[in-house]
Amino acid sequence: MFKAKIYIILKPSVLDPQGNAVMHALHSLGHEEVADVRVSKYIEVMFNISDEKIVSEKVELICDKVLANPNTETYNYELEPVSDAEANKN
Amino acid sequence: MFKAKIYIILKPSVLDPQGNAVMHALHSLGHEEVADVRVSKYIEVMFNISDEKIVSEKVELICDKVLANPNTETYNYELEPVSDAEANKN
């Protein structure tokens, strides 16, 4: 099994209203030294596949077609092998 | 300046309806080998502070008080020094 750790991040040119809201909330709480906040998604996907190359292709397909909006977001990911014992623990 | 990369993750014992919805969507699109999906938040916060220890304390304070729900979520973070030139580029 593999665990894919997928980061889906807004492109730098895209406004992030959620991040701005968090930044203003932090400023109003006195954390004036916060210069910028960007809120993104972090998705962990477990795959019942043992071949890293196939997992990698699957992750890119899923990100391109389902998880990320190619107009506004980019993604990157890391793969981590997981033993069946560890997978059952969660 | 420092960039804090903050991961806010649901505790393993907490149900993740958003993750389940994504998993079912992936299954219905034919990706049957997806065994589990957990959707979490990834937040980048820029700090106008040059002392890493103070940034670290700030991040923990902000996560405990604002960003994470201590009942259902845990967090971890990494700090990355950022030059002023890089910060202005974004």
PDB file of C-alpha atoms in Angstrom:
ATOM      1  CA  MET A   1       0.000   0.000   0.000  1.00  0.00           C
ATOM      2  CA  PHE A   2       1.019   3.590  -0.518  1.00  0.00           C
ATOM      3  CA  LYS A   3      -0.063   6.768   1.188  1.00  0.00           C
ATOM      4  CA  ALA A   4      -0.110   9.784  -1.128  1.00  0.00           C
ATOM      5  CA  LYS A   5       0.302  13.119   0.648  1.00  0.00           C
ATOM      6  CA  ILE A   6      -1.205  15.639  -1.721  1.00  0.00           C
ATOM      7  CA  TYR A   7      -0.927  19.419  -1.358  1.00  0.00           C
ATOM      8  CA  ILE A   8      -3.417  21.433  -3.393  1.00  0.00           C
ATOM      9  CA  ILE A   9      -2.315  25.036  -3.420  1.00  0.00           C
ATOM     10  CA  LEU A  10      -3.843  28.166  -4.938  1.00  0.00           C
ATOM     11  CA  LYS A  11      -1.693  29.666  -7.683  1.00  0.00           C
ATOM     12  CA  PRO A  12       0.160  32.751  -6.395  1.00  0.00           C
ATOM     13  CA  SER A  13      -1.781  35.017  -8.786  1.00  0.00           C
ATOM     14  CA  VAL A  14      -5.144  33.866  -7.406  1.00  0.00           C
ATOM     15  CA  LEU A  15      -6.718  35.822  -4.537  1.00  0.00           C
ATOM     16  CA  ASP A  16      -7.303  33.823  -1.361  1.00  0.00           C
ATOM     17  CA  PRO A  17     -10.298  35.349   0.503  1.00  0.00           C
ATOM     18  CA  GLN A  18     -10.188  32.626   3.167  1.00  0.00           C
ATOM     19  CA  GLY A  19      -6.517  33.347   3.820  1.00  0.00           C
ATOM     20  CA  ASN A  20      -7.235  37.091   3.974  1.00  0.00           C
ATOM     21  CA  ALA A  21     -10.038  36.509   6.474  1.00  0.00           C
ATOM     22  CA  VAL A  22      -7.682  34.489   8.682  1.00  0.00           C
ATOM     23  CA  MET A  23      -4.989  37.169   8.382  1.00  0.00           C
ATOM     24  CA  HIS A  24      -7.398  39.925   9.417  1.00  0.00           C
ATOM     25  CA  ALA A  25      -8.657  37.825  12.328  1.00  0.00           C
ATOM     26  CA  LEU A  26      -5.060  37.322  13.490  1.00  0.00           C
ATOM     27  CA  HIS A  27      -4.329  41.058  13.149  1.00  0.00           C
ATOM     28  CA  SER A  28      -7.405  41.937  15.195  1.00  0.00           C
ATOM     29  CA  LEU A  29      -6.221  39.505  17.882  1.00  0.00           C
ATOM     30  CA  GLY A  30      -2.947  41.404  18.088  1.00  0.00           C
ATOM     31  CA  HIS A  31      -0.741  39.247  15.861  1.00  0.00           C
ATOM     32  CA  GLU A  32       0.361  42.196  13.731  1.00  0.00           C
ATOM     33  CA  GLU A  33       3.549  40.453  12.617  1.00  0.00           C
ATOM     34  CA  VAL A  34       1.573  38.093  10.371  1.00  0.00           C
ATOM     35  CA  ALA A  35       2.372  39.299   6.850  1.00  0.00           C
ATOM     36  CA  ASP A  36       0.402  36.827   4.725  1.00  0.00           C
ATOM     37  CA  VAL A  37      -1.802  33.744   5.044  1.00  0.00           C
ATOM     38  CA  ARG A  38      -2.660  31.240   2.327  1.00  0.00           C
ATOM     39  CA  VAL A  39      -5.140  28.462   3.073  1.00  0.00           C
ATOM     40  CA  SER A  40      -4.758  25.308   0.990  1.00  0.00           C
ATOM     41  CA  LYS A  41      -5.843  21.676   1.101  1.00  0.00           C
ATOM     42  CA  TYR A  42      -3.816  18.727   2.286  1.00  0.00           C
ATOM     43  CA  ILE A  43      -5.294  15.366   1.280  1.00  0.00           C
ATOM     44  CA  GLU A  44      -4.022  11.931   2.273  1.00  0.00           C
ATOM     45  CA  VAL A  45      -5.108   9.118  -0.044  1.00  0.00           C
ATOM     46  CA  MET A  46      -4.362   5.454   0.673  1.00  0.00           C
ATOM     47  CA  PHE A  47      -3.910   3.217  -2.362  1.00  0.00           C
ATOM     48  CA  ASN A  48      -4.191  -0.586  -2.457  1.00  0.00           C
ATOM     49  CA  ILE A  49      -1.421  -0.695  -5.052  1.00  0.00           C
ATOM     50  CA  SER A  50       2.123  -1.927  -4.479  1.00  0.00           C
ATOM     51  CA  ASP A  51       3.808  -0.446  -7.568  1.00  0.00           C
ATOM     52  CA  GLU A  52       5.034   3.101  -6.852  1.00  0.00           C
ATOM     53  CA  LYS A  53       5.033   4.082 -10.532  1.00  0.00           C
ATOM     54  CA  ILE A  54       1.359   3.147 -10.953  1.00  0.00           C
ATOM     55  CA  VAL A  55       0.434   4.984  -7.737  1.00  0.00           C
ATOM     56  CA  SER A  56       2.203   8.052  -9.032  1.00  0.00           C
ATOM     57  CA  GLU A  57       0.254   7.932 -12.330  1.00  0.00           C
ATOM     58  CA  LYS A  58      -3.013   7.426 -10.405  1.00  0.00           C
ATOM     59  CA  VAL A  59      -2.333  10.399  -8.125  1.00  0.00           C
ATOM     60  CA  GLU A  60      -1.649  12.693 -11.077  1.00  0.00           C
ATOM     61  CA  LEU A  61      -4.791  11.488 -12.869  1.00  0.00           C
ATOM     62  CA  ILE A  62      -6.951  11.983  -9.762  1.00  0.00           C
ATOM     63  CA  CYS A  63      -5.489  15.432  -9.054  1.00  0.00           C
ATOM     64  CA  ASP A  64      -5.905  16.585 -12.657  1.00  0.00           C
ATOM     65  CA  LYS A  65      -9.458  15.269 -13.018  1.00  0.00           C
ATOM     66  CA  VAL A  66     -10.993  15.458  -9.535  1.00  0.00           C
ATOM     67  CA  LEU A  67      -9.100  17.066  -6.672  1.00  0.00           C
ATOM     68  CA  ALA A  68      -7.511  20.201  -8.130  1.00  0.00           C
ATOM     69  CA  ASN A  69      -9.020  22.940 -10.250  1.00  0.00           C
ATOM     70  CA  PRO A  70      -6.398  23.401 -12.986  1.00  0.00           C
ATOM     71  CA  ASN A  71      -7.491  27.019 -13.553  1.00  0.00           C
ATOM     72  CA  THR A  72      -6.719  28.219 -10.056  1.00  0.00           C
ATOM     73  CA  GLU A  73      -4.724  25.525  -8.267  1.00  0.00           C
ATOM     74  CA  THR A  74      -1.511  23.594  -8.552  1.00  0.00           C
ATOM     75  CA  TYR A  75      -0.584  20.444  -6.676  1.00  0.00           C
ATOM     76  CA  ASN A  76       2.374  18.469  -5.541  1.00  0.00           C
ATOM     77  CA  TYR A  77       2.607  15.184  -3.696  1.00  0.00           C
ATOM     78  CA  GLU A  78       4.814  12.727  -1.869  1.00  0.00           C
ATOM     79  CA  LEU A  79       4.378   8.961  -1.763  1.00  0.00           C
ATOM     80  CA  GLU A  80       5.050   6.948   1.367  1.00  0.00           C
ATOM     81  CA  PRO A  81       5.022   3.135   1.463  1.00  0.00           C
ATOM     82  CA  VAL A  82       2.724   1.817   4.201  1.00  0.00           C
ATOM     83  CA  SER A  83       2.739  -1.750   5.522  1.00  0.00           C
ATOM     84  CA  ASP A  84      -0.633  -3.515   5.742  1.00  0.00           C
ATOM     85  CA  ALA A  85      -0.237  -3.693   9.538  1.00  0.00           C
ATOM     86  CA  GLU A  86       0.121   0.083   9.759  1.00  0.00           C
ATOM     87  CA  ALA A  87      -2.821   0.619   7.399  1.00  0.00           C
ATOM     88  CA  ASN A  88      -5.105  -1.525   9.610  1.00  0.00           C
ATOM     89  CA  LYS A  89      -4.021   0.336  12.724  1.00  0.00           C
ATOM     90  CA  ASN A  90      -5.730   3.549  11.560  1.00  0.00           C
TER      91      ASN A  90
ATOM     92  CA  MET B   1      10.977  36.582   7.841  1.00  0.00           C
ATOM     93  CA  PHE B   2       9.789  33.051   8.303  1.00  0.00           C
ATOM     94  CA  LYS B   3       7.210  31.011   6.460  1.00  0.00           C
ATOM     95  CA  ALA B   4       5.339  28.573   8.704  1.00  0.00           C
ATOM     96  CA  LYS B   5       3.919  25.556   6.890  1.00  0.00           C
ATOM     97  CA  ILE B   6       1.103  24.357   9.110  1.00  0.00           C
ATOM     98  CA  TYR B   7      -0.778  21.079   8.675  1.00  0.00           C
ATOM     99  CA  ILE B   8      -4.092  20.840  10.515  1.00  0.00           C
ATOM    100  CA  ILE B   9      -5.209  17.242  10.528  1.00  0.00           C
ATOM    101  CA  LEU B  10      -8.335  15.545  11.884  1.00  0.00           C
ATOM    102  CA  LYS B  11      -7.580  13.164  14.735  1.00  0.00           C
ATOM    103  CA  PRO B  12      -7.674   9.533  13.514  1.00  0.00           C
ATOM    104  CA  SER B  13     -10.704   8.792  15.724  1.00  0.00           C
ATOM    105  CA  VAL B  14     -12.761  11.609  14.156  1.00  0.00           C
ATOM    106  CA  LEU B  15     -14.969  10.821  11.156  1.00  0.00           C
ATOM    107  CA  ASP B  16     -14.124  12.736   7.978  1.00  0.00           C
ATOM    108  CA  PRO B  17     -17.326  13.125   5.905  1.00  0.00           C
ATOM    109  CA  GLN B  18     -15.539  15.264   3.298  1.00  0.00           C
ATOM    110  CA  GLY B  19     -12.870  12.574   2.878  1.00  0.00           C
ATOM    111  CA  ASN B  20     -15.554   9.884   2.607  1.00  0.00           C
ATOM    112  CA  ALA B  21     -17.378  11.897  -0.051  1.00  0.00           C
ATOM    113  CA  VAL B  22     -14.155  12.206  -2.067  1.00  0.00           C
ATOM    114  CA  MET B  23     -13.467   8.469  -1.641  1.00  0.00           C
ATOM    115  CA  HIS B  24     -16.942   7.520  -2.889  1.00  0.00           C
ATOM    116  CA  ALA B  25     -16.601   9.916  -5.822  1.00  0.00           C
ATOM    117  CA  LEU B  26     -13.272   8.298  -6.729  1.00  0.00           C
ATOM    118  CA  HIS B  27     -14.794   4.802  -6.422  1.00  0.00           C
ATOM    119  CA  SER B  28     -17.694   5.749  -8.661  1.00  0.00           C
ATOM    120  CA  LEU B  29     -15.184   7.043 -11.237  1.00  0.00           C
ATOM    121  CA  GLY B  30     -13.539   3.608 -11.277  1.00  0.00           C
ATOM    122  CA  HIS B  31     -10.647   4.207  -8.851  1.00  0.00           C
ATOM    123  CA  GLU B  32     -11.541   1.186  -6.717  1.00  0.00           C
ATOM    124  CA  GLU B  33      -7.993   0.871  -5.355  1.00  0.00           C
ATOM    125  CA  VAL B  34      -8.439   3.992  -3.204  1.00  0.00           C
ATOM    126  CA  ALA B  35      -8.692   2.614   0.358  1.00  0.00           C
ATOM    127  CA  ASP B  36      -9.069   5.802   2.372  1.00  0.00           C
ATOM    128  CA  VAL B  37      -9.129   9.593   1.960  1.00  0.00           C
ATOM    129  CA  ARG B  38      -8.607  12.207   4.685  1.00  0.00           C
ATOM    130  CA  VAL B  39      -9.038  15.879   3.806  1.00  0.00           C
ATOM    131  CA  SER B  40      -7.083  18.323   5.979  1.00  0.00           C
ATOM    132  CA  LYS B  41      -5.942  21.914   5.859  1.00  0.00           C
ATOM    133  CA  TYR B  42      -2.532  23.197   4.873  1.00  0.00           C
ATOM    134  CA  ILE B  43      -1.916  26.821   5.842  1.00  0.00           C
ATOM    135  CA  GLU B  44       1.113  28.943   5.011  1.00  0.00           C
ATOM    136  CA  VAL B  45       1.650  31.910   7.324  1.00  0.00           C
ATOM    137  CA  MET B  46       4.374  34.521   6.721  1.00  0.00           C
ATOM    138  CA  PHE B  47       5.809  36.168   9.839  1.00  0.00           C
ATOM    139  CA  ASN B  48       7.693  39.467   9.992  1.00  0.00           C
ATOM    140  CA  ILE B  49       9.881  38.050  12.767  1.00  0.00           C
ATOM    141  CA  SER B  50      13.530  37.069  12.448  1.00  0.00           C
ATOM    142  CA  ASP B  51      13.888  34.954  15.611  1.00  0.00           C
ATOM    143  CA  GLU B  52      12.959  31.324  14.900  1.00  0.00           C
ATOM    144  CA  LYS B  53      12.146  30.562  18.542  1.00  0.00           C
ATOM    145  CA  ILE B  54       9.631  33.419  18.750  1.00  0.00           C
ATOM    146  CA  VAL B  55       8.050  32.373  15.451  1.00  0.00           C
ATOM    147  CA  SER B  56       7.701  28.861  16.799  1.00  0.00           C
ATOM    148  CA  GLU B  57       5.935  30.100  19.949  1.00  0.00           C
ATOM    149  CA  LYS B  58       3.652  32.325  17.846  1.00  0.00           C
ATOM    150  CA  VAL B  59       2.698  29.445  15.546  1.00  0.00           C
ATOM    151  CA  GLU B  60       1.781  27.228  18.488  1.00  0.00           C
ATOM    152  CA  LEU B  61      -0.260  30.013  20.080  1.00  0.00           C
ATOM    153  CA  ILE B  62      -2.114  30.755  16.843  1.00  0.00           C
ATOM    154  CA  CYS B  63      -2.787  27.074  16.151  1.00  0.00           C
ATOM    155  CA  ASP B  64      -4.023  26.425  19.701  1.00  0.00           C
ATOM    156  CA  LYS B  65      -6.239  29.503  19.842  1.00  0.00           C
ATOM    157  CA  VAL B  66      -7.386  30.158  16.286  1.00  0.00           C
ATOM    158  CA  LEU B  67      -6.540  27.726  13.522  1.00  0.00           C
ATOM    159  CA  ALA B  68      -7.079  24.263  14.998  1.00  0.00           C
ATOM    160  CA  ASN B  69     -10.008  22.877  16.968  1.00  0.00           C
ATOM    161  CA  PRO B  70      -8.285  21.066  19.850  1.00  0.00           C
ATOM    162  CA  ASN B  71     -11.254  18.702  20.256  1.00  0.00           C
ATOM    163  CA  THR B  72     -11.066  17.203  16.801  1.00  0.00           C
ATOM    164  CA  GLU B  73      -7.805  18.282  15.204  1.00  0.00           C
ATOM    165  CA  THR B  74      -4.076  18.092  15.726  1.00  0.00           C
ATOM    166  CA  TYR B  75      -1.427  20.132  13.971  1.00  0.00           C
ATOM    167  CA  ASN B  76       2.200  20.079  13.084  1.00  0.00           C
ATOM    168  CA  TYR B  77       4.355  22.624  11.322  1.00  0.00           C
ATOM    169  CA  GLU B  78       7.688  23.386   9.705  1.00  0.00           C
ATOM    170  CA  LEU B  79       9.445  26.754   9.646  1.00  0.00           C
ATOM    171  CA  GLU B  80      11.329  27.984   6.621  1.00  0.00           C
ATOM    172  CA  PRO B  81      13.454  31.143   6.593  1.00  0.00           C
ATOM    173  CA  VAL B  82      12.471  33.476   3.745  1.00  0.00           C
ATOM    174  CA  SER B  83      14.575  36.370   2.500  1.00  0.00           C
ATOM    175  CA  ASP B  84      12.818  39.741   2.097  1.00  0.00           C
ATOM    176  CA  ALA B  85      13.505  39.597  -1.640  1.00  0.00           C
ATOM    177  CA  GLU B  86      11.670  36.287  -1.937  1.00  0.00           C
ATOM    178  CA  ALA B  87       8.795  37.540   0.209  1.00  0.00           C
ATOM    179  CA  ASN B  88       8.293  40.567  -2.072  1.00  0.00           C
ATOM    180  CA  LYS B  89       8.318  38.370  -5.160  1.00  0.00           C
ATOM    181  CA  ASN B  90       5.040  36.680  -4.153  1.00  0.00           C
TER     182      ASN B  90
END
